[in-house]
Coordinates of C-alpha atoms and ligand atoms in Angstrom, one line a residue:
X1 CA -117.5 40.6 53.9
X2 CA -116.6 36.9 55.3
X3 CA -117.6 36.3 51.3
X4 CA -114.8 38.7 49.7
X5 CA -112.3 37.2 52.5
X6 CA -113.2 33.8 51.1
X7 CA -112.3 35.2 47.1
X8 CA -109.1 36.8 47.7
X9 CA -107.8 33.3 49.3
X10 CA -108.9 31.7 46.4
X11 CA -107.2 34.3 44.5
X12 CA -103.9 33.9 46.3
X13 CA -104.3 30.1 46.8
X14 CA -104.4 29.6 42.7
X15 CA -101.8 32.4 42.0
X16 CA -99.7 30.6 44.4
X17 CA -100.5 26.9 42.8
X18 CA -99.2 29.1 39.2
X19 CA -96.1 29.4 40.8
X20 CA -95.2 25.6 41.9
X21 CA -96.4 24.3 38.6
X22 CA -93.7 26.5 36.6
X23 CA -90.9 26.5 39.0
X24 CA -91.4 22.8 38.6
X25 CA -91.4 23.2 35.3
X26 CA -88.8 25.0 35.4
X27 CA -87.0 22.3 37.9
X28 CA -88.0 19.6 35.3
X29 CA -87.0 21.6 32.5
X30 CA -84.1 22.7 34.5
X31 CA -83.3 18.7 35.2
X32 CA -84.3 17.8 31.7
X33 CA -81.0 19.9 30.2
X34 CA -78.8 18.7 33.0
X35 CA -79.4 15.0 32.3
X36 CA -79.0 16.0 28.3
X37 CA -75.5 17.5 29.3
X38 CA -74.2 15.1 31.6
X39 CA -75.0 12.9 28.0
X40 CA -72.8 14.6 26.5
X41 CA -70.1 15.5 29.0
X42 CA -70.1 11.4 29.1
X43 CA -70.0 10.4 25.7
X44 CA -67.0 13.4 25.4
X45 CA -65.3 12.1 27.5
X46 CA -65.2 8.3 26.2
X47 CA -64.7 9.9 23.4
X48 CA -61.9 10.9 24.5
X49 CA -60.7 8.4 26.7
X50 CA -60.8 6.2 23.2
X51 CA -58.4 8.8 21.2
X52 CA -55.9 9.1 24.3
X53 CA -56.6 5.1 24.2
X54 CA -55.2 5.4 20.5
X55 CA -52.8 7.8 20.8
X56 CA -51.2 6.0 23.4
X57 CA -51.3 3.1 21.2
X58 CA -49.4 5.0 18.5
X59 CA -46.6 5.9 20.8
X60 CA -46.0 3.0 21.8
X61 CA -45.8 1.4 18.3
X62 CA -43.7 4.0 17.1
X63 CA -41.1 3.8 20.1
X64 CA -41.2 -0.3 18.9
X65 CA -40.7 1.0 15.5
X66 CA -37.5 2.9 16.5
X67 CA -36.7 0.8 18.3
X68 CA -35.9 -1.9 16.0
X69 CA -34.4 0.7 13.1
X70 CA -32.2 1.9 15.3
X71 CA -30.9 -1.8 15.6
X72 CA -31.4 -2.7 12.4
X73 CA -29.1 1.0 12.2
X74 CA -26.4 -0.3 14.3
X75 CA -26.1 -3.7 12.8
X76 CA -25.8 -2.1 9.6
X77 CA -23.3 0.0 11.1
X78 CA -21.0 -2.6 11.9
X79 CA -21.8 -5.5 9.3
X80 CA -20.0 -5.7 6.1
X81 CA -22.3 -5.3 3.4
X82 CA -20.4 -7.8 0.9
X83 CA -19.5 -10.8 3.7
X84 CA -22.2 -10.2 6.2
X85 CA -18.9 -9.8 8.7
X86 CA -18.3 -7.7 11.8
X87 CA -16.3 -4.4 10.0
X88 CA -13.9 -2.5 11.0
X89 CA -16.3 -0.5 13.4
X90 CA -17.2 -3.2 15.0
X91 CA -13.9 -5.0 15.0
X92 CA -12.3 -1.8 17.1
X93 CA -14.9 -2.1 19.7
X94 CA -14.9 -5.9 20.1
X95 CA -11.1 -5.4 20.6
X96 CA -11.3 -2.5 23.1
X97 CA -13.5 -5.4 24.7
X98 CA -10.6 -8.2 24.5
X99 CA -8.1 -5.8 26.1
X100 CA -10.6 -4.7 28.9
X101 CA -11.4 -8.3 29.7
X102 CA -8.0 -9.3 30.0
X103 CA -7.4 -6.4 32.2
X104 CA -10.2 -8.1 34.7
X105 CA -10.6 -12.0 33.1
X106 CA -6.6 -12.3 32.3
X107 CA -7.1 -14.6 29.7
X108 CA -4.6 -14.0 27.6
X109 CA -5.4 -14.1 23.0
X110 CA -4.0 -12.7 20.0
X111 CA -5.1 -10.9 17.2
X112 CA -4.3 -11.9 14.1
X113 CA -4.3 -9.7 10.8
X114 CA -4.8 -11.9 7.0
X115 CA -3.9 -10.1 3.9
X116 CA -5.2 -12.3 0.3
X117 CA -2.2 -12.6 -1.8
X118 CA -2.4 -11.4 -5.3
X119 CA -5.6 -9.8 -4.7
X120 CA -4.9 -6.4 -6.4
X121 CA -3.6 -9.0 -9.6
X122 CA -7.0 -10.4 -9.5
X123 CA -9.7 -8.0 -8.8
X124 CA -7.6 -5.5 -12.1
X125 CA -7.3 -9.0 -14.4
X126 CA -10.6 -10.4 -13.4
X127 CA -12.6 -8.0 -12.3
X128 CA -14.6 -6.7 -9.4
X129 CA -17.0 -9.1 -9.2
X130 CA -14.3 -12.0 -9.3
X131 CA -12.4 -9.7 -5.7
X132 CA -15.9 -9.5 -4.3
X133 CA -16.4 -13.9 -5.2
X134 CA -12.9 -14.1 -4.0
X135 CA -13.8 -12.0 -1.1
X136 CA -16.9 -13.4 0.2
X137 CA -14.9 -16.9 -0.4
X138 CA -12.4 -16.1 2.0
X139 CA -14.2 -15.3 5.0
X140 CA -16.4 -18.5 4.5
X141 CA -12.6 -20.1 4.8
X142 CA -11.1 -18.1 7.9
X143 CA -15.0 -18.6 9.7
X144 CA -14.1 -21.8 8.6
X145 CA -10.6 -22.7 10.0
X146 CA -11.0 -20.1 13.2
X147 CA -12.3 -21.5 16.9
X148 CA -16.2 -21.1 17.7
X149 CA -15.2 -18.6 21.0
X150 CA -13.3 -16.3 18.3
X151 CA -14.1 -13.5 16.3
X152 CA -13.6 -12.6 12.4
X153 CA -14.0 -9.1 11.0
X154 CA -13.2 -7.3 7.4
X155 CA -11.4 -4.2 7.9
X156 CA -12.0 -3.1 4.2
X157 CA -9.9 -3.7 1.1
X158 CA -8.5 -7.6 1.5
X159 CA -7.9 -7.2 4.7
X160 CA -9.4 -9.2 7.5
X161 CA -8.4 -9.5 11.1
X162 CA -9.4 -12.5 13.6
X163 CA -9.3 -12.1 17.8
X164 CA -8.2 -16.0 19.3
X165 CA -10.0 -15.8 22.7
X166 CA -8.2 -18.1 25.5
X167 CA -4.7 -18.7 24.6
X168 CA -2.8 -21.1 26.4
X169 CA 0.7 -20.8 24.9
X170 CA 1.6 -19.7 21.6
X171 CA 1.6 -22.7 19.8
X172 CA -2.1 -22.6 19.9
X173 CA -2.6 -20.0 17.2
X174 CA 0.4 -21.3 15.2
X175 CA -2.0 -23.6 15.0
X176 CA -5.5 -20.9 14.4
X177 CA -2.5 -19.5 11.5
X178 CA -1.9 -23.0 9.9
X179 CA -5.6 -24.0 9.6
X180 CA -6.8 -20.8 7.9
X181 CA -3.8 -21.3 5.8
X182 CA -4.9 -25.3 4.8
X183 CA -8.1 -23.5 4.3
X184 CA -7.0 -21.4 2.1
X185 CA -5.5 -24.5 0.3
X186 CA -8.8 -24.4 -1.6
X187 CA -9.2 -22.4 -4.6
X188 CA -12.2 -20.8 -5.8
X189 CA -14.4 -21.5 -9.7
X190 CA -15.6 -18.6 -10.9
X191 CA -17.4 -18.2 -13.7
X192 CA -15.4 -21.9 -14.4
X193 CA -12.1 -20.2 -14.1
X194 CA -10.3 -20.9 -11.0
X195 CA -8.7 -18.4 -8.9
X196 CA -5.8 -19.5 -6.5
X197 CA -6.5 -17.0 -3.0
X198 CA -3.4 -17.3 -0.7
X199 CA -3.5 -15.4 2.4
X200 CA -0.9 -14.2 4.5
X201 CA -0.6 -13.6 8.6
X202 CA 0.5 -11.8 11.0
X203 CA -0.3 -11.8 14.4
X204 CA 0.6 -10.4 17.8
X205 CA -0.2 -11.7 21.5
X206 CA -2.0 -10.1 25.1
X207 CA -0.2 -9.6 26.9
X208 CA 3.0 -10.8 26.1
X209 CA 4.0 -8.7 22.7
X210 CA 1.4 -5.5 24.1
X211 CA -1.1 -4.8 27.0
X212 CA -2.9 -1.9 24.7
X213 CA -5.2 -1.3 21.7
X214 CA -2.5 0.8 19.2
X215 CA 0.7 -1.4 20.2
X216 CA -1.0 -4.4 19.8
X217 CA -2.6 -3.5 16.3
X218 CA 0.6 -2.2 15.1
X219 CA 2.7 -5.2 16.3
X220 CA 0.1 -7.6 14.6
X221 CA 0.1 -5.5 11.0
X222 CA 4.3 -5.2 11.2
X223 CA 3.8 -9.2 11.4
X224 CA 2.6 -9.5 8.4
X225 CA 4.3 -7.2 6.7
X226 CA 7.1 -9.5 7.3
X227 CA 4.7 -12.7 6.2
X228 CA 4.5 -10.4 3.2
X229 CA 7.6 -9.6 2.3
X230 CA 8.9 -12.6 2.4
X231 CA 6.2 -14.0 0.1
X232 CA 3.0 -16.0 0.2
X233 CA 1.8 -17.5 1.9
X234 CA 3.6 -17.2 5.2
X235 CA 2.2 -16.7 8.7
X236 CA 4.8 -14.8 11.1
X237 CA 4.4 -14.3 15.1
X238 CA 5.6 -11.1 16.0
X239 CA 9.0 -10.5 18.4
X240 CA 10.5 -7.5 20.2
X241 CA 13.4 -8.3 17.0
X242 CA 11.0 -6.7 14.6
X243 CA 9.9 -3.7 16.4
X244 CA 13.0 -2.0 15.9
X245 CA 14.0 -3.9 12.9
X246 CA 11.6 -1.2 11.8
X247 CA 11.7 1.5 13.4
X248 CA 15.1 1.6 12.7
X249 CA 14.1 1.0 8.6
X250 CA 10.9 4.1 9.2
X251 CA 14.9 6.3 10.1
X252 CA 16.1 4.7 6.8
X253 CA 13.4 5.9 5.0
X254 CA 12.7 9.3 6.4
X255 CA 16.7 10.0 6.3
X256 CA 16.8 9.0 2.5
X257 CA 13.8 11.2 1.2
X258 CA 15.8 14.0 3.0
X259 CA 18.5 13.5 1.4
X260 CA 17.2 13.0 -1.9
X261 CA 15.5 16.2 -1.3
X262 CA 19.1 17.8 0.0
X263 CA 20.8 16.7 -3.2
X264 CA 22.9 15.0 -0.1
X265 CA 22.7 11.6 -2.8
X266 CA 25.1 12.6 -5.1
X267 CA 26.9 11.0 -8.2
X268 CA 30.7 9.6 -8.3
X269 CA 32.0 8.2 -11.1
X270 CA 34.5 5.8 -11.9
X271 CA 36.5 5.5 -15.1
X272 CA 35.8 3.3 -18.5
X273 CA 39.1 2.5 -20.0
X274 CA 39.2 2.5 -23.6
X275 CA 41.5 -1.2 -24.9
X276 CA 43.1 0.8 -27.1
X277 CA 43.5 4.6 -26.8
X278 CA 44.6 3.5 -23.9
X279 CA 42.5 6.7 -21.2
X280 CA 39.4 6.9 -20.0
X281 CA 37.1 7.0 -22.6
X282 CA 34.3 7.4 -20.2
X283 CA 32.6 7.4 -16.4
X284 CA 29.7 5.4 -14.9
X285 CA 27.9 7.2 -12.8
X286 CA 27.4 5.5 -9.6
X287 CA 24.9 6.6 -6.6
X288 CA 26.6 7.7 -3.1
X289 CA 24.9 9.2 0.0
X290 CA 27.2 11.9 1.9
X291 CA 26.2 11.4 5.8
X292 CA 25.6 14.4 7.7
X293 CA 28.7 12.7 9.8
X294 CA 30.8 12.5 6.1
X295 CA 30.6 9.3 5.9
X296 CA 29.5 7.8 2.3
X297 CA 27.5 5.1 1.8
X298 CA 27.5 3.0 -1.1
X299 CA 23.9 1.9 -2.8
X300 CA 23.7 -1.4 -1.3
X301 CA 22.3 1.1 1.8
X302 CA 20.1 3.0 0.3
X303 CA 19.3 1.2 -3.4
X304 CA 16.1 -1.1 -1.7
X305 CA 15.3 0.6 0.4
X306 CA 14.5 3.5 -2.5
X307 CA 13.3 1.0 -4.7
X308 CA 10.6 -0.4 -2.1
X309 CA 9.3 3.7 -1.5
X310 CA 9.2 4.4 -4.8
X311 CA 11.3 6.2 -5.2
X312 CA 14.3 5.9 -8.0
X313 CA 12.9 8.6 -10.0
X314 CA 13.4 11.1 -8.4
X315 CA 17.3 9.3 -7.5
X316 CA 17.3 8.7 -11.5
X317 CA 16.7 12.6 -11.9
X318 CA 19.0 13.9 -9.3
X319 CA 22.0 11.7 -10.2
X320 CA 21.4 12.6 -14.1
X321 CA 20.8 15.8 -13.7
X322 CA 23.9 16.3 -11.4
X323 CA 25.9 14.1 -14.1
X324 CA 25.1 16.0 -17.0
X325 CA 25.7 19.3 -14.9
X326 CA 29.7 17.9 -13.7
X327 CA 30.6 16.8 -16.8
X328 CA 29.4 18.2 -19.3
X329 CA 32.2 20.7 -19.5
X330 CA 34.6 17.8 -19.7
X331 CA 32.9 16.6 -22.5
X332 CA 33.1 19.9 -24.1
X333 CA 36.8 19.9 -23.8
X334 CA 37.3 16.0 -25.4
X335 CA 38.4 14.9 -22.0
X336 CA 35.3 12.6 -22.0
X337 CA 33.0 10.4 -24.9
X338 CA 30.2 9.8 -22.3
X339 CA 28.4 9.4 -19.2
X340 CA 26.7 6.5 -18.5
X341 CA 24.2 6.2 -15.9
X342 CA 22.6 3.6 -14.5
X343 CA 18.4 3.0 -15.2
X344 CA 16.3 1.1 -12.9
X345 CA 14.0 -1.0 -14.5
X346 CA 10.3 -0.1 -12.9
X347 CA 10.9 3.8 -15.3
X348 CA 9.9 1.6 -17.7
X349 CA 6.7 1.0 -16.3
X350 CA 6.0 4.7 -15.2
X351 CA 6.3 5.5 -19.1
X352 CA 7.9 8.8 -17.3
X353 CA 11.5 8.2 -18.7
X354 CA 11.7 10.1 -21.8
X355 CA 10.8 13.3 -19.6
X356 CA 12.9 13.1 -17.0
X357 CA 16.0 12.6 -19.6
X358 CA 14.9 15.9 -22.0
X359 CA 14.5 17.6 -18.9
X360 CA 17.3 17.2 -17.4
X361 CA 19.8 17.4 -19.7
X362 CA 18.0 20.4 -21.3
X363 CA 18.5 21.6 -18.2
X364 CA 22.7 21.4 -17.7
X365 CA 22.9 21.7 -21.8
X366 CA 24.2 17.6 -21.7
X367 CA 24.3 16.8 -25.0
X368 CA 21.8 13.1 -25.8
X369 CA 25.1 11.8 -27.9
X370 CA 27.4 11.8 -25.2
X371 CA 24.9 10.3 -22.1
X372 CA 24.9 6.4 -22.1
X373 CA 22.3 5.0 -19.9
X374 CA 22.2 1.3 -18.7
X375 CA 19.5 -1.1 -18.7
X376 CA 19.3 -4.7 -16.9
X377 CA 17.3 -7.1 -18.4
X378 CA 15.3 -7.6 -15.3
X379 CA 13.5 -4.0 -17.3
X380 CA 13.3 -6.9 -20.4
X381 CA 11.1 -9.0 -18.6
X382 CA 8.3 -6.7 -18.0
X383 CA 6.8 -5.8 -20.9
X384 CA 9.7 -5.6 -24.1
X385 CA 7.5 -4.0 -26.3
X386 CA 7.0 -0.7 -24.4
X387 CA 10.3 -0.9 -23.8
X388 CA 11.0 -1.2 -26.9
X389 CA 9.5 1.9 -27.7
X390 CA 11.1 4.2 -25.4
X391 CA 14.8 2.7 -25.9
X392 CA 13.8 3.5 -30.0
X393 CA 12.8 7.2 -29.0
X394 CA 15.8 7.4 -26.8
X395 CA 18.8 5.9 -29.5
X396 CA 16.5 8.8 -32.5
X397 CA 17.8 11.8 -29.9
X398 CA 21.4 10.4 -29.4
X399 CA 21.1 8.7 -26.3
X400 CA 23.6 4.8 -26.6
X401 CA 21.8 1.9 -24.8
X402 CA 24.2 -0.5 -22.4
X403 CA 22.8 -3.8 -21.0
X404 CA 24.3 -4.1 -17.8
X405 CA 25.3 -7.0 -16.7
X406 CA 25.5 -9.3 -19.0
X407 CA 26.2 -12.9 -18.5
X408 CA 24.9 -12.9 -14.8
X409 CA 21.0 -13.6 -15.5
X410 CA 19.3 -15.1 -18.7
X411 CA 21.0 -13.0 -20.8
X412 CA 19.0 -13.7 -23.5
X413 CA 20.9 -13.3 -26.9
X414 CA 17.7 -12.3 -28.4
X415 CA 17.8 -9.4 -26.9
X416 CA 20.8 -7.6 -29.1
X417 CA 18.8 -8.5 -31.8
X418 CA 15.6 -6.8 -31.6
X419 CA 16.8 -3.9 -29.1
X420 CA 18.9 -0.8 -30.4
X421 CA 21.7 -1.8 -28.0
X422 CA 25.3 0.0 -28.6
X423 CA 27.0 -1.6 -25.4
X424 CA 27.3 -5.1 -23.6
X425 CA 28.7 -4.9 -20.7
X426 CA 30.0 -8.2 -19.2
X427 CA 29.2 -9.0 -15.8
X428 CA 32.0 -9.2 -12.8
X429 CA 31.2 -12.6 -12.2
X430 CA 32.3 -14.1 -15.6
X431 CA 35.2 -11.6 -15.6
X432 CA 36.1 -12.7 -12.8
X433 CA 36.9 -16.3 -13.6
X434 CA 38.6 -15.6 -17.0
X435 CA 42.1 -15.5 -15.9
X436 CA 41.7 -19.1 -14.3
X437 CA 38.6 -21.2 -15.4
X438 CA 37.9 -22.0 -18.9
X439 CA 34.8 -22.3 -19.4
X440 CA 34.4 -18.4 -18.7
X441 CA 37.2 -17.4 -21.7
X442 CA 34.4 -19.9 -23.8
X443 CA 31.8 -17.8 -23.1
X444 CA 33.7 -14.4 -23.0
X445 CA 35.3 -15.1 -26.1
X446 CA 31.9 -15.7 -27.6
X447 CA 29.6 -13.2 -26.5
X448 CA 33.2 -11.0 -27.9
X449 CA 32.3 -12.7 -31.6
X450 CA 29.0 -12.0 -31.3
X451 CA 29.5 -8.3 -30.4
X452 CA 31.9 -8.0 -33.2
X453 CA 29.9 -9.4 -35.9
X454 CA 26.8 -7.4 -34.6
X455 CA 29.0 -3.9 -34.3
X456 CA 28.4 -3.7 -30.1
X457 CA 30.7 -2.4 -27.9
X458 CA 31.7 -5.2 -25.3
X459 CA 32.8 -3.2 -22.6
X460 CA 34.3 -5.6 -19.0
X461 CA 33.0 -4.4 -15.6
X462 CA 35.0 -5.3 -12.8
X463 CA 38.6 -5.6 -13.9
X464 CA 40.9 -6.1 -10.7
X465 CA 44.3 -7.8 -13.0
X466 CA 46.5 -6.9 -14.9
X467 CA 46.5 -10.5 -16.4
X468 CA 42.4 -10.6 -16.3
X469 CA 43.2 -6.7 -19.2
X470 CA 45.3 -8.5 -21.2
X471 CA 43.2 -11.5 -22.0
X472 CA 40.1 -9.2 -22.8
X473 CA 42.0 -6.3 -24.3
X474 CA 42.5 -10.1 -26.3
X475 CA 39.3 -11.6 -26.5
X476 CA 37.8 -7.7 -27.9
X477 CA 36.7 -5.9 -25.2
X478 CA 36.9 -2.9 -25.7
X479 CA 36.4 -1.6 -22.8
X480 CA 37.4 -1.8 -19.3
X481 CA 36.5 -0.9 -16.2
X482 CA 37.7 -1.7 -12.4
X483 CA 39.5 -0.8 -10.0
X484 CA 42.7 -1.5 -12.0
X485 CA 41.8 1.8 -13.8
X486 CA 39.4 3.9 -11.1
X487 CA 37.6 3.1 -8.1
X488 CA 34.3 5.2 -7.9
X489 CA 34.8 8.8 -6.7
X490 CA 33.7 11.8 -6.5
X491 CA 33.1 14.8 -8.7
X492 CA 36.2 16.1 -7.5
X493 CA 38.5 14.0 -7.4
X494 CA 37.6 12.5 -11.1
X495 CA 37.9 15.9 -12.0
X496 CA 41.2 16.1 -11.4
X497 CA 41.9 12.8 -12.8
X498 CA 41.4 13.3 -15.6
X499 CA 43.1 16.7 -16.1
X500 CA 45.8 14.8 -15.3
X501 CA 45.4 12.4 -17.4
X502 CA 46.7 9.0 -16.2
X503 CA 48.2 6.5 -18.2
X504 CA 47.3 3.1 -19.3
X505 CA 48.4 -0.6 -16.0
X506 CA 50.0 -1.1 -19.6
X507 CA 50.1 -2.2 -23.7
X508 CA 46.2 -4.0 -24.0
X509 CA 45.7 -4.0 -26.8
X510 CA 49.0 -6.0 -27.6
Ligands
C2E1 P1 26.5 -2.1 -11.1 O1 25.9 -1.0 -11.5 O2 26.5 -3.3 -11.8 O3 28.1 -0.8 -11.5 C1 28.8 -1.5 -10.7 C2 29.5 -2.0 -9.4 O4 30.6 -3.0 -9.8 C3 29.6 -0.5 -8.4 O5 29.0 -0.9 -7.9 C4 31.2 -0.4 -8.4 O6 31.7 -0.4 -7.6 C5 31.8 -1.9 -8.4 N1 32.9 -2.0 -9.4 C6 33.3 -1.1 -10.1 N2 33.9 -1.9 -10.4 C7 35.1 -3.0 -10.0 C8 36.2 -3.6 -9.5 O7 37.1 -4.0 -9.8 N3 35.6 -4.6 -8.3 C9 34.7 -5.0 -7.8 N4 34.0 -6.1 -6.1 N5 33.5 -3.8 -7.6 C10 34.0 -3.4 -8.8 P2 28.6 0.8 -6.6 O8 28.9 2.2 -6.9 O9 28.6 -0.4 -5.7 O10 26.7 -0.5 -7.2 C11 26.3 -1.1 -7.2 C12 24.8 -1.8 -7.6 O11 24.0 -0.5 -7.7 C13 25.1 -1.3 -9.4 O12 25.1 -2.5 -9.9 C14 23.7 -0.8 -9.5 O13 22.6 -1.7 -9.9 C15 23.0 0.3 -9.2 N6 23.5 1.5 -9.1 C16 24.3 2.5 -8.1 N7 23.8 4.2 -8.8 C17 22.9 3.6 -9.1 C18 22.1 4.8 -9.7 O14 22.3 6.1 -9.8 N8 20.7 4.6 -10.1 C19 20.5 3.3 -10.7 N9 19.6 2.1 -10.9 N10 21.0 2.4 -9.9 C20 22.5 2.5 -9.0
CA2 CA1 25.7 -0.3 -14.7
CA3 CA1 26.9 -4.3 -13.6

C-alpha cells in the first residue's frame, strides 16, 4: 500500500516538474519574443525619429527657399531691369510713404519729374541699343546729382522721378534740378557717336503745392509740361496759376473738339479782287469758330491748340467740305473763279492730303480746277521732295497751288523753280510798308518782275488803303486782298456781296 502510494506521489511530482519546465520554456520563449519585438520597436522608432528629423529639416530648407524667392520676386518687381533704379510700382509706394512721413514728421519734400529731351529721335534714328544706353547714362547722371537721402526712380520710357527729402526752401529743389541739368551737359559717346542728352524738369512741393499723391504728381507733371513747351533743358517749379491755365487749356481743347464735331468751326470768306477786271475773282477761306453764345472767335484763338492736339486735318476737311459746298453755285454761276483754302504744314507729313481733297470735292461736286490750296514755306522745310510730289499730283488734278506769306520768312526764290506754284501771296508785312518804305517797294517790284517772268500770279494781302492798292496794281500785282475790299465774312454775307457785285474802289489798273 505504502509502495503504491509512494509510486503515485513520484508520478505526480514528475508531472509537476514537466509542467514547470514547459511553462518555464514557454516563458523563456515569450521573453525572447518580447525582447525581439521591443528591439524591433526600438529600431522602428529610431527610424521614424530620423525620418521626422529629415522631414523637418527639408521643410525648414523649403521655407527658407520660398522666403528668398519671394523676397527676390519683390525686389525684381520693384526694380527697373534696364537701369536698376526703383520702378513705377516701387516709386508709388515710396511716394506714399514720403507723404505719410510728412504728415507724421512734417518733413517738407519735393517731387521732381524728369523727361529726356529728343529721346524718341535718338531711339528712332540711332536705334534701340542707343536708346537703352542713353537711359542708363541718364540714370547714372541723375543718381550722381541727387543727395544721399533723395530717391530716384524710372517711371517708364524716358521718364524719371526724384523724391527730394528734407527740403528747407524751394531754392533747395532748384539747386538739385540745376545739378541734374549740369550733369546732363556730359554727352554720351556710343559706338563712336556722340549722343546728346538733355532733360526737362518740373517740380511740386509737399506741403506748399499739394498734400496728396494725386495732386502732387499732377502738379509736377504740369510744371514739366511747361518746361517741355518752353524748349529744351528747362526747369519749372509748379505755381498755382499754372493749374488755372492748364484747366482753361483743357476746357478749350474739349470745347474745340466738340465744335469741330458739331460743325461750329465754319468757313468765312474774304474777297480777292482782280486788278484788271475790278471785281471779285476769288475768295480766301478763313476759319471762324461760332460759339454757343453767338460770338465769333478768329483763328488766333484756336489754330495753335488744334495744331498741338493734332486736329488740323479734321479742321481742313471740315472747312474744305463746307466751303466747297457753299461755293459750288458761285463757281457754276461764274461769280467766282476759285476758292483759296489754307493747308497746315503738318498735313503733308501725314500723307492724307490728296485723299482728303479728292473726297471733299467728290462729296460736294466742286471742280478741282476751282480750288487753290495755300501752303507756307514751313511746309517745304520738312521734306521738299515729299511735299513736291504731293503738289505735283494735286496740280495734275487741276488744283492750283499758292505760296502764302511770301516775303515774311526765308522766301526762297528757288521754290518757284522747283515747285508747281500758280500764285504768290505777298505777306501783309511787306504791303503795309509799300506806300512809305522805299526798300519794301524795291522788294515788291523785284518779286513782281520774277512773278511776271515765271508766269506766276501775284496777290497782295492786307491791302487797307487806296494808295497801297494803286501802287501794288502798278507794281504788277494781279490780285488784291484786304480790308479795303472786304473783311472775311460769313457764307450768307459773302453770297449777298457777290450778288451785289460790289464795284472796285477806284481804277487800280490805271
Ligand atoms: P493767312 O492765311 O495769312 O490769312 C490772312 C489773314 O489776314 C486773315 O486773318 C485775314 O483776316 C487777315 N487779313 C486780311 N486782310 C487784312 C487786312 O487788310 N488787314 C489786316 N490787318 N488783316 C487782314 P485770320 O482770318 O485771322 O487768319 C489768320 C491765320 O489763321 C491765317 O493767316 C491762316 O494762317 C490761319 N488760318 C485761318 N483759317 C485757316 C484754316 O482754315 N486752315 C489753316 N490751316 N489755317 C487757317
Ligand atoms: Ca492764307
Ligand atoms: Ca497770308
